[in-house]
Short mmCIF file of C-alpha atoms and ligand atoms in Angstrom, two decimals:
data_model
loop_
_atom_site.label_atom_id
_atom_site.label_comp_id
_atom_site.label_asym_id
_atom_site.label_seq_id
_atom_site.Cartn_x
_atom_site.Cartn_y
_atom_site.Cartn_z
CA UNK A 1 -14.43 -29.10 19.68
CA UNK A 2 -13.94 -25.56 19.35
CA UNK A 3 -11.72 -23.84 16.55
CA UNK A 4 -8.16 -24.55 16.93
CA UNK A 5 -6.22 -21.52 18.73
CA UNK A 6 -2.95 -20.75 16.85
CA UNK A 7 -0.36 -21.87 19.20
CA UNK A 8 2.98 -19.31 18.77
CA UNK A 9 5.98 -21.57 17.78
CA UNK A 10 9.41 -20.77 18.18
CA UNK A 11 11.39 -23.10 16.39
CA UNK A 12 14.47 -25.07 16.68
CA UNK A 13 17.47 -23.37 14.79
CA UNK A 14 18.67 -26.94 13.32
CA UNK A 15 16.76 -30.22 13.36
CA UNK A 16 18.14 -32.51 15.52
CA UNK A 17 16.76 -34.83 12.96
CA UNK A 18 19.93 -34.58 10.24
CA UNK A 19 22.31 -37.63 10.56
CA UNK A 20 20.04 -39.22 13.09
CA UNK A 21 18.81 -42.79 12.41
CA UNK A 22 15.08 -43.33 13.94
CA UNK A 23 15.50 -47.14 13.32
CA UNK A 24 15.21 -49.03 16.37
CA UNK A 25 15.73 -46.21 19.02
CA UNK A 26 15.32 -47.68 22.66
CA UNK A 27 11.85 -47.07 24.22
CA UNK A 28 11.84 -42.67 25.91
CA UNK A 29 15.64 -41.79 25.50
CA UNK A 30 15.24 -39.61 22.52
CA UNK A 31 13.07 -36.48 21.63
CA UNK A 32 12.06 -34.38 19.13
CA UNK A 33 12.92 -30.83 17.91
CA UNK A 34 10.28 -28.81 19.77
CA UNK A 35 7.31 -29.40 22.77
CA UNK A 36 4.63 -27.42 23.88
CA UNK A 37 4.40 -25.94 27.33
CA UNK A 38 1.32 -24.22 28.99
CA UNK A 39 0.93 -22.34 32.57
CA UNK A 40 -2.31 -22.48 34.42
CA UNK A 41 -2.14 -19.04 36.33
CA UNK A 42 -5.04 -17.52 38.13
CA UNK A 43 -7.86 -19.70 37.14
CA UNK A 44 -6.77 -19.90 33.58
CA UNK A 45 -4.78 -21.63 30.69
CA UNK A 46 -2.11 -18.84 29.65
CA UNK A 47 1.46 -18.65 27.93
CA UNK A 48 0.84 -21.36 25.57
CA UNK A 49 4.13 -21.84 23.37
CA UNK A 50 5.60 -24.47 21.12
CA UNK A 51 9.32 -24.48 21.31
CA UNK A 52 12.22 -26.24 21.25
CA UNK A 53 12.61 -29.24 23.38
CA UNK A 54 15.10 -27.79 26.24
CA UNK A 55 15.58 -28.36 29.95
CA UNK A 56 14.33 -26.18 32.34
CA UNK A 57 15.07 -24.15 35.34
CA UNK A 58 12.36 -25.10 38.30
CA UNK A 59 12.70 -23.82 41.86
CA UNK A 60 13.15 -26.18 44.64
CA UNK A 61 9.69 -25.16 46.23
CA UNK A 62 8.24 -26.88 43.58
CA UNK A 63 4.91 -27.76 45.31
CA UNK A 64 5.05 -31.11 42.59
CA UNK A 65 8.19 -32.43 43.96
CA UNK A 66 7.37 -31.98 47.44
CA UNK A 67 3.70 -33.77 47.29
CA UNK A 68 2.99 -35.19 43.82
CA UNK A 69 0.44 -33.60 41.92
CA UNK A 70 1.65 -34.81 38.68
CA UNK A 71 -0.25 -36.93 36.13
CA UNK A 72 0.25 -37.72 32.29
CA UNK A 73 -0.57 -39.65 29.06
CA UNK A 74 0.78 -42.27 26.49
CA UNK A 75 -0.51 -41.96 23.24
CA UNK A 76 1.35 -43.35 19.80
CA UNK A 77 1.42 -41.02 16.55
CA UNK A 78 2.41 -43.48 13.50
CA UNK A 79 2.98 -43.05 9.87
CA UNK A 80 0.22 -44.58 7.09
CA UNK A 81 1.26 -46.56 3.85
CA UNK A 82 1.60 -43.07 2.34
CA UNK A 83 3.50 -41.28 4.81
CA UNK A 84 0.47 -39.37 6.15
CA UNK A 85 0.95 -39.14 10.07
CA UNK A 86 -1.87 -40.37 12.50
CA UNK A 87 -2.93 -41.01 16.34
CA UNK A 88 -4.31 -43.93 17.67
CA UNK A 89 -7.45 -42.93 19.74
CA UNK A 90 -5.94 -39.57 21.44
CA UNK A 91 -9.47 -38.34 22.58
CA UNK A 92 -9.30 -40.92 24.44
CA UNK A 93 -6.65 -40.12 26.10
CA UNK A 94 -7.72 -36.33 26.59
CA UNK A 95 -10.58 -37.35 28.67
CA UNK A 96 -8.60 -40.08 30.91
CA UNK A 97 -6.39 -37.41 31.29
CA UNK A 98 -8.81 -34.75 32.74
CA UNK A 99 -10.13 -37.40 34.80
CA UNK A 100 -7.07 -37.98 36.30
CA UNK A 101 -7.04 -34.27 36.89
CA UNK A 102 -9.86 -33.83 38.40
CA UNK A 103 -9.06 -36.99 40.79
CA UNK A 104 -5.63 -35.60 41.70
CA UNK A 105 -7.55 -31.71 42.68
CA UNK A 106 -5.74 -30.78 39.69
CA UNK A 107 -7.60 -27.96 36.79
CA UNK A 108 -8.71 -29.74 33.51
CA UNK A 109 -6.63 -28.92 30.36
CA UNK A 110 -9.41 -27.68 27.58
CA UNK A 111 -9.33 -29.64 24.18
CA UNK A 112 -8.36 -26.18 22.67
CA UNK A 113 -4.87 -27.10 24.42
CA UNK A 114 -4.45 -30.51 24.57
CA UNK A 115 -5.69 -31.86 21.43
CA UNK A 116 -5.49 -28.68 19.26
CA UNK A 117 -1.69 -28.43 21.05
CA UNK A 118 -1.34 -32.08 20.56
CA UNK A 119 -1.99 -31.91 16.64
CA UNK A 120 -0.01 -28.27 15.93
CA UNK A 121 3.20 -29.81 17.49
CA UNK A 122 3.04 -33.44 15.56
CA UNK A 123 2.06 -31.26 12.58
CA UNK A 124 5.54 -29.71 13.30
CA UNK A 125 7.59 -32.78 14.01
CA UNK A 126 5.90 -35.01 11.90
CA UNK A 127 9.33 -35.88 10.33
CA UNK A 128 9.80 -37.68 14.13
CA UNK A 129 7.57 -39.89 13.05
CA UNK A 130 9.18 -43.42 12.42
CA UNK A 131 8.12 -45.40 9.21
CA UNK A 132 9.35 -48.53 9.63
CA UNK A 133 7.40 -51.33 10.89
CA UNK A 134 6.35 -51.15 14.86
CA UNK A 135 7.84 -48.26 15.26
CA UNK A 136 5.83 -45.34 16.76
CA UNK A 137 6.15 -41.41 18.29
CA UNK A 138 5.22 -41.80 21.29
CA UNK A 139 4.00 -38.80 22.45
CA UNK A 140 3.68 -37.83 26.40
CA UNK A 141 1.33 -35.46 27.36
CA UNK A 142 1.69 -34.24 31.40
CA UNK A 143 0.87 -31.87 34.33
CA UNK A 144 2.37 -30.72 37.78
CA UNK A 145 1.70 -28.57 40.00
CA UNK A 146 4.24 -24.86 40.44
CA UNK A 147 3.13 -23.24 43.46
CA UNK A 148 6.62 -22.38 44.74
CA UNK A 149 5.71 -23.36 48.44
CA UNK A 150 6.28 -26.46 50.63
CA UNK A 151 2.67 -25.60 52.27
CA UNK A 152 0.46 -29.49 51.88
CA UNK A 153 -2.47 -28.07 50.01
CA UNK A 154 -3.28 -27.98 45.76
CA UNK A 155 -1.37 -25.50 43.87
CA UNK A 156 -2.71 -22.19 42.65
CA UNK A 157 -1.00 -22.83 39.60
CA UNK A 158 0.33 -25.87 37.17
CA UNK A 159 2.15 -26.81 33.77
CA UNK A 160 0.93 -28.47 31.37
CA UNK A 161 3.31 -29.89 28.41
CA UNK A 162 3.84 -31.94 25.79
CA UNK A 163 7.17 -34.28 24.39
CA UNK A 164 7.57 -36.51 22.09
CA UNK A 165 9.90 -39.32 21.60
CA UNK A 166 10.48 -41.78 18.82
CA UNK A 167 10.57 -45.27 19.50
CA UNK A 168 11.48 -48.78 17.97
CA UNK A 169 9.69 -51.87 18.21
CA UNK A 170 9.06 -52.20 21.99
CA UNK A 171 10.18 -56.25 21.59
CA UNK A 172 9.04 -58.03 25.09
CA UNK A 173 9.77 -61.48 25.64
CA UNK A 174 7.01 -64.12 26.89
CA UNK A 175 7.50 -62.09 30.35
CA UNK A 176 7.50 -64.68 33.78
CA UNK A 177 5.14 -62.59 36.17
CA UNK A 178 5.03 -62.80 39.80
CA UNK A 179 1.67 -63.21 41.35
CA UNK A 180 1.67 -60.55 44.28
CA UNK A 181 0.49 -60.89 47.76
CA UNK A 182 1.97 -58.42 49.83
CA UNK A 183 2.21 -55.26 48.00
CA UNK A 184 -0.80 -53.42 46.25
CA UNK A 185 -0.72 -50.94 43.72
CA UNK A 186 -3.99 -49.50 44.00
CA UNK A 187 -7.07 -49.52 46.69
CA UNK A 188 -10.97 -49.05 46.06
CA UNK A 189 -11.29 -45.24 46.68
CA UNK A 190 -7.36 -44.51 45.91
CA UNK A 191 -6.06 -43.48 42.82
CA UNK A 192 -5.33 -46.30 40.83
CA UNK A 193 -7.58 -45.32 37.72
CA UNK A 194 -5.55 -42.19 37.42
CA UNK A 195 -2.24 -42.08 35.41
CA UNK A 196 -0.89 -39.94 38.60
CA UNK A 197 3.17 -40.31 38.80
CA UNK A 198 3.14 -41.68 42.52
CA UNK A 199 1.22 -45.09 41.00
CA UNK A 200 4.65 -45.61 39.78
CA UNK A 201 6.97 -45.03 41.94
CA UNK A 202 4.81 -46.49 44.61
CA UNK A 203 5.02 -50.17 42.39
CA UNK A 204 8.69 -49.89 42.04
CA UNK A 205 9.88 -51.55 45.03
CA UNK A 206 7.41 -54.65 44.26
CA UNK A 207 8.50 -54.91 40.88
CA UNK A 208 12.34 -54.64 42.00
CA UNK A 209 11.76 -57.29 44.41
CA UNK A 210 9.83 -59.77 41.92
CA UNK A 211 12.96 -59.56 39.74
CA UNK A 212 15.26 -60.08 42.43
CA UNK A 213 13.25 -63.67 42.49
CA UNK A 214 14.05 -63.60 38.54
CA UNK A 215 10.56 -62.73 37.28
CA UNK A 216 9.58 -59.51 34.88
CA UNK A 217 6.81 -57.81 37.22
CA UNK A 218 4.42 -58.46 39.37
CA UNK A 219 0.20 -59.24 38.53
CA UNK A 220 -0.79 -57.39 41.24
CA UNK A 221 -4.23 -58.62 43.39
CA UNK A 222 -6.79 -56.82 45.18
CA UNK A 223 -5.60 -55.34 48.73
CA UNK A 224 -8.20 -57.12 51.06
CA UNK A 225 -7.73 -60.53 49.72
CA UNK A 226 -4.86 -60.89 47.35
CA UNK A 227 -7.23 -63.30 45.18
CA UNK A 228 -8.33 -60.85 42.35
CA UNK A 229 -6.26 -59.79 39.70
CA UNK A 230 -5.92 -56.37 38.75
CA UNK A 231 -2.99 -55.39 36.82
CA UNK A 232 0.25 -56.50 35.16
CA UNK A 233 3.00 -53.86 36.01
CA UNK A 234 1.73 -50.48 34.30
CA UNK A 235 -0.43 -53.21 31.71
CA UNK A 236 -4.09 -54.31 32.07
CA UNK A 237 -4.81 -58.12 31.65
CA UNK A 238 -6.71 -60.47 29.59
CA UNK A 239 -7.15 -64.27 30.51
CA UNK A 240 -8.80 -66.68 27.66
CA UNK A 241 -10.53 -69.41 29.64
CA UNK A 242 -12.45 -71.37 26.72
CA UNK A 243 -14.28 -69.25 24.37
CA UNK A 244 -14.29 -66.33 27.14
CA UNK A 245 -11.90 -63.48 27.22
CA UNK A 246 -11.80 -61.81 31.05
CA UNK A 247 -10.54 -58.76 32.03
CA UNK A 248 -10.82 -56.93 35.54
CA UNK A 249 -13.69 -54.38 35.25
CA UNK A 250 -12.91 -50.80 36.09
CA UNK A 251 -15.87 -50.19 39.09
CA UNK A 252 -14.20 -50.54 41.76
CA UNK A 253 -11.25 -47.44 40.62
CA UNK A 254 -8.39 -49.95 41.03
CA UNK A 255 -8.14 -50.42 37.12
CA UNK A 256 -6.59 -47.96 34.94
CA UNK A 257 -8.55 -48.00 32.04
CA UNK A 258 -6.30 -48.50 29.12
CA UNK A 259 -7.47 -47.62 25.34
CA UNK A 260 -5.49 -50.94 24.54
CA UNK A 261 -7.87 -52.65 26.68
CA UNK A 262 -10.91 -50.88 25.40
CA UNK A 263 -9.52 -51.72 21.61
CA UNK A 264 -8.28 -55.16 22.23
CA UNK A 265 -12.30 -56.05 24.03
CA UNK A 266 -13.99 -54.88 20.57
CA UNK A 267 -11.12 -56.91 18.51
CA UNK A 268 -11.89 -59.86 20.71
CA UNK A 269 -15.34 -59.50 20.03
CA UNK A 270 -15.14 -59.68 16.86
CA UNK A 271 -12.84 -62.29 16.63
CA UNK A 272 -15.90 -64.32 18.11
CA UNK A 273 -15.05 -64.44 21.49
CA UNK A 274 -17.47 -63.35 25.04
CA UNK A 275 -16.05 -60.64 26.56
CA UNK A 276 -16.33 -60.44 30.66
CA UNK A 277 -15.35 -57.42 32.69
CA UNK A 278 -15.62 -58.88 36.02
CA UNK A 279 -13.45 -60.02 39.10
CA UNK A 280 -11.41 -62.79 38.52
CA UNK A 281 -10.42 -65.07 41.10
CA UNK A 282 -6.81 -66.96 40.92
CA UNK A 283 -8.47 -69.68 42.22
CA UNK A 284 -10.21 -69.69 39.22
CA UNK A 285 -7.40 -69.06 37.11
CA UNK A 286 -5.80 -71.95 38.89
CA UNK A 287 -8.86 -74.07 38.17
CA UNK A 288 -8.90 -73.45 34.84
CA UNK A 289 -5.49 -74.11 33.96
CA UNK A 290 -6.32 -77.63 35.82
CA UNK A 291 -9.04 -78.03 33.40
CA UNK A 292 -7.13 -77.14 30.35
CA UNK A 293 -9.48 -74.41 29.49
CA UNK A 294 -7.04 -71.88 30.22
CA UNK A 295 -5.10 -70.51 27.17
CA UNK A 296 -3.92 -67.48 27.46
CA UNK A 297 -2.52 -64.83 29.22
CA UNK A 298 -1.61 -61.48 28.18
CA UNK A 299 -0.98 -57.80 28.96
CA UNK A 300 -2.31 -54.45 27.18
CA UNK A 301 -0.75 -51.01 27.20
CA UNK A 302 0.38 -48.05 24.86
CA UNK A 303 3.98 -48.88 25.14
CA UNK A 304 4.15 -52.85 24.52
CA UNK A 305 1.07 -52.94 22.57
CA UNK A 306 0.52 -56.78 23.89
CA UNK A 307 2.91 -58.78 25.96
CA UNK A 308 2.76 -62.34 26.12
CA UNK A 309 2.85 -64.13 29.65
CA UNK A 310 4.60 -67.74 29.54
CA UNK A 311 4.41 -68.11 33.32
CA UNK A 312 2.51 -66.92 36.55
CA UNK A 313 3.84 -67.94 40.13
CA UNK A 314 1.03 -68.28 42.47
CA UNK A 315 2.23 -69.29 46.44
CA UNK A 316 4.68 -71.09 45.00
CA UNK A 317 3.61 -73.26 42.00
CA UNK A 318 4.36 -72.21 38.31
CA UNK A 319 1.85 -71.98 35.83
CA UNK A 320 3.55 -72.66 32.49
CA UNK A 321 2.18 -71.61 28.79
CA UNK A 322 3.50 -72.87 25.60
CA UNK A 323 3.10 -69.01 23.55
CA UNK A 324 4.30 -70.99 20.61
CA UNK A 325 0.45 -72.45 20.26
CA UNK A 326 -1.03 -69.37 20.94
CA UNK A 327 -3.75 -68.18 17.95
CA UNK A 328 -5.58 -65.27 19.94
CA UNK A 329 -3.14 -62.68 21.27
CA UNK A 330 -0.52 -63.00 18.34
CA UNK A 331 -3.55 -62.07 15.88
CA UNK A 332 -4.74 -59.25 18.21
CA UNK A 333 -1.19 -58.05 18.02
CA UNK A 334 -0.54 -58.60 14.55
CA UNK A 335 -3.75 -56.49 13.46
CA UNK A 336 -3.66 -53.97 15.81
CA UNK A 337 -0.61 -52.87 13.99
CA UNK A 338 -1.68 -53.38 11.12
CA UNK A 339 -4.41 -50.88 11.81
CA UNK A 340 -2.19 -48.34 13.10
CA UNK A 341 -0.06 -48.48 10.35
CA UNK A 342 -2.46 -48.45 7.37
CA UNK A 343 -2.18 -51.82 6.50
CA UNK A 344 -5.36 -53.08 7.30
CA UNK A 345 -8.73 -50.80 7.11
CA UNK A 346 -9.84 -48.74 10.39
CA UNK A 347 -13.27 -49.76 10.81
CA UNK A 348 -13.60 -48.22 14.31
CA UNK A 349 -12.17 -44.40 13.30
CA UNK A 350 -9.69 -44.85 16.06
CA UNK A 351 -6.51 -43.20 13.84
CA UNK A 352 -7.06 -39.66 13.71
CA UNK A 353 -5.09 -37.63 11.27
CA UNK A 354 -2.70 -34.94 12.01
CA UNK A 355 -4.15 -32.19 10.21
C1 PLP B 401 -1.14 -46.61 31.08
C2 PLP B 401 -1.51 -47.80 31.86
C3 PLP B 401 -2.17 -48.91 31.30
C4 PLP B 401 -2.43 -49.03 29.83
O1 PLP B 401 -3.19 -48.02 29.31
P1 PLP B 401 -3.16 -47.74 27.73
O2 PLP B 401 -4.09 -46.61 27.54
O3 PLP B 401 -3.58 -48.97 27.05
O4 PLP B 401 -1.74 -47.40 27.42
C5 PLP B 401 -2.55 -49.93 32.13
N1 PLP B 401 -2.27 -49.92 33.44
C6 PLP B 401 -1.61 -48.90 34.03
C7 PLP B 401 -1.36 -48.93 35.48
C8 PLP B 401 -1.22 -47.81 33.24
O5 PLP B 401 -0.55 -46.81 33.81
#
């Protein structure tokens, strides 16, 4: 990485911080003092700025509400034993990011802004930072396109920017998940391994329809035959069949791929288990919970960290799981935070200080 720039910061005039409580604050309703904001005009990154978190004034031209170039991030910022402030994996992140960019004909953000940007503004509102147990500040980096003009083509120019927002334990029940058949989130050669914002509004109508039928969301399957898993809502998926822990592999482009998912396939190894990044069949998902061998089902992502599954409908019949008896997913869960917290020692170098 290159030297850090020195990002000009205009503060806030009073925290929003005094008298406010960051115990248990719901998941994205709340943000900090200040965020950063960058323009990318004629071919370059320009106007970079950290100041205080306000709305703004966008003309209705906006080229990004008209045709969607928008993408972002979810990374978590957390607090060690001794109050020192971290993030889990964020160069990760960065480069998902920029590949989402590039997929999306969108220009790459330079580490000099994101991370360098990234680290000057938690440096800032560090005091965001929650300390209690499984809580997090989640911080959302994102892009869109400005071009005032409702012409279809990619903007000239773009914003970059990034919040933050404290957050409380994300608590998910055992979630019942509909296996879907109709609708598909992403295709081979479409843009389901970018974080781009139509993914999600595209997968809202499925989900609101599986919950209508009084399940959570939706595993979604492959478009052609609607027999390979992909996804769980917004959450990559793990199934333990015996000693084997399979998750969909990421060739085909219809997988994001998560850094939970990355993290959780070396703590699985470790734990002793195979590792497979391959299709996955629900007929064999079906055949293994015949067997017995299947036992258990779970989903990844920033947000939930790792969300148990206690049911799957497939054409019809239920799959049931008993989480109670589960040893593999509630360990994964339990240490995972006990890495990003300080509790436990961070083998991998995935927390990287704020400094
Ligand atoms: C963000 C996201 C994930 C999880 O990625 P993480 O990096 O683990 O947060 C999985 N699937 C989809 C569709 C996502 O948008």
């Amino acid at each position: 990485m290159t030297a850090a720039i020195e990002i000009p910061i205009e503060p806030i005039a009073t925290s929003k911080l005094k008298g406010m409580n960051l115990e248990n604050l719901p998941f994205g309703k709340h943000f900090s003092d200040h965020m950063l904001e960058a323009d990318f005009i004629n071919g370059q990154w320009t106007n970079i700025s950290i100041k205080p978190y306000a709305p703004m004034s966008l003309s209705p031209s906006l080229a990004a509400l008209h045709y969607g170039q928008a993408i972002f991030e979810g990374i978590k910022a957390y607090k060690d034993q001794h109050s020192k402030p971290f993030i889990f994996r964020p160069y990760d992140n960065f480069l998902r990011f920029n590949a989402s960019a590039e997929r999306m004909q969108m220009p790459t953000v330079p580490a000099e802004v994101f991370m360098d940007g990234m680290m000057q503004l938690i440096k800032l509102d560090q005091d965001w930072i929650p300390s209690f147990p499984d809580h997090s500040l989640y911080i959302r980096p994102f892009m869109f396109s400005t071009d005032e003009m409702i012409g279809v083509r990619p903007s000239d120019t773009y914003k970059f920017m990034i919040i933050l927002s404290p957050t409380g334990p994300y608590y998910s029940a055992p979630m019942r998940i509909w296996v879907e058949e109709t609708y598909v989130r992403a295709v081979s050669g479409g843009v389901g391994y970018a974080k781009a914002a139509g993914n999600y509004g595209g997968a809202m109508y499925a989900t609101a329809q599986a919950k209508l039928k009084g399940f959570d969301q939706v595993l979604w399957t492959d478009p052609i035959e609607h027999k390979y898993v992909q996804e769980c809502g917004t959450m990559n998926v793990f199934f333990i069949i015996g000693n084997k822990a399979i998750t969909p592999g990421l060739e085909e482009g219809t997988i994001l791929g998560g850094v939970t998912r990355m993290s959780v396939m070396t703590l699985l190894s470790e734990m002793g288990l195979e590792v497979e990044e391959r299709n996955l069949g629900m007929d064999e998902v079906l055949k293994a919970h015949q067997e017995g061998s299947l036992r258990e089902v779970f989903g990844t992502g920033t947000a939930a960290t790792i969300s148990f599954i206690k049911e799957l409908c497939y054409k019809g019949d239920s799959l049931c799981f008993d989480t109670d008896k589960w040893t593999v997913a509630p360990t994964l869960k339990k240490n995972l935070a006990a890495i990003r917290e300080g509790r436990m020692p961070d083998t991998h170098g995935w927390m990287v200080p704020v400094s």
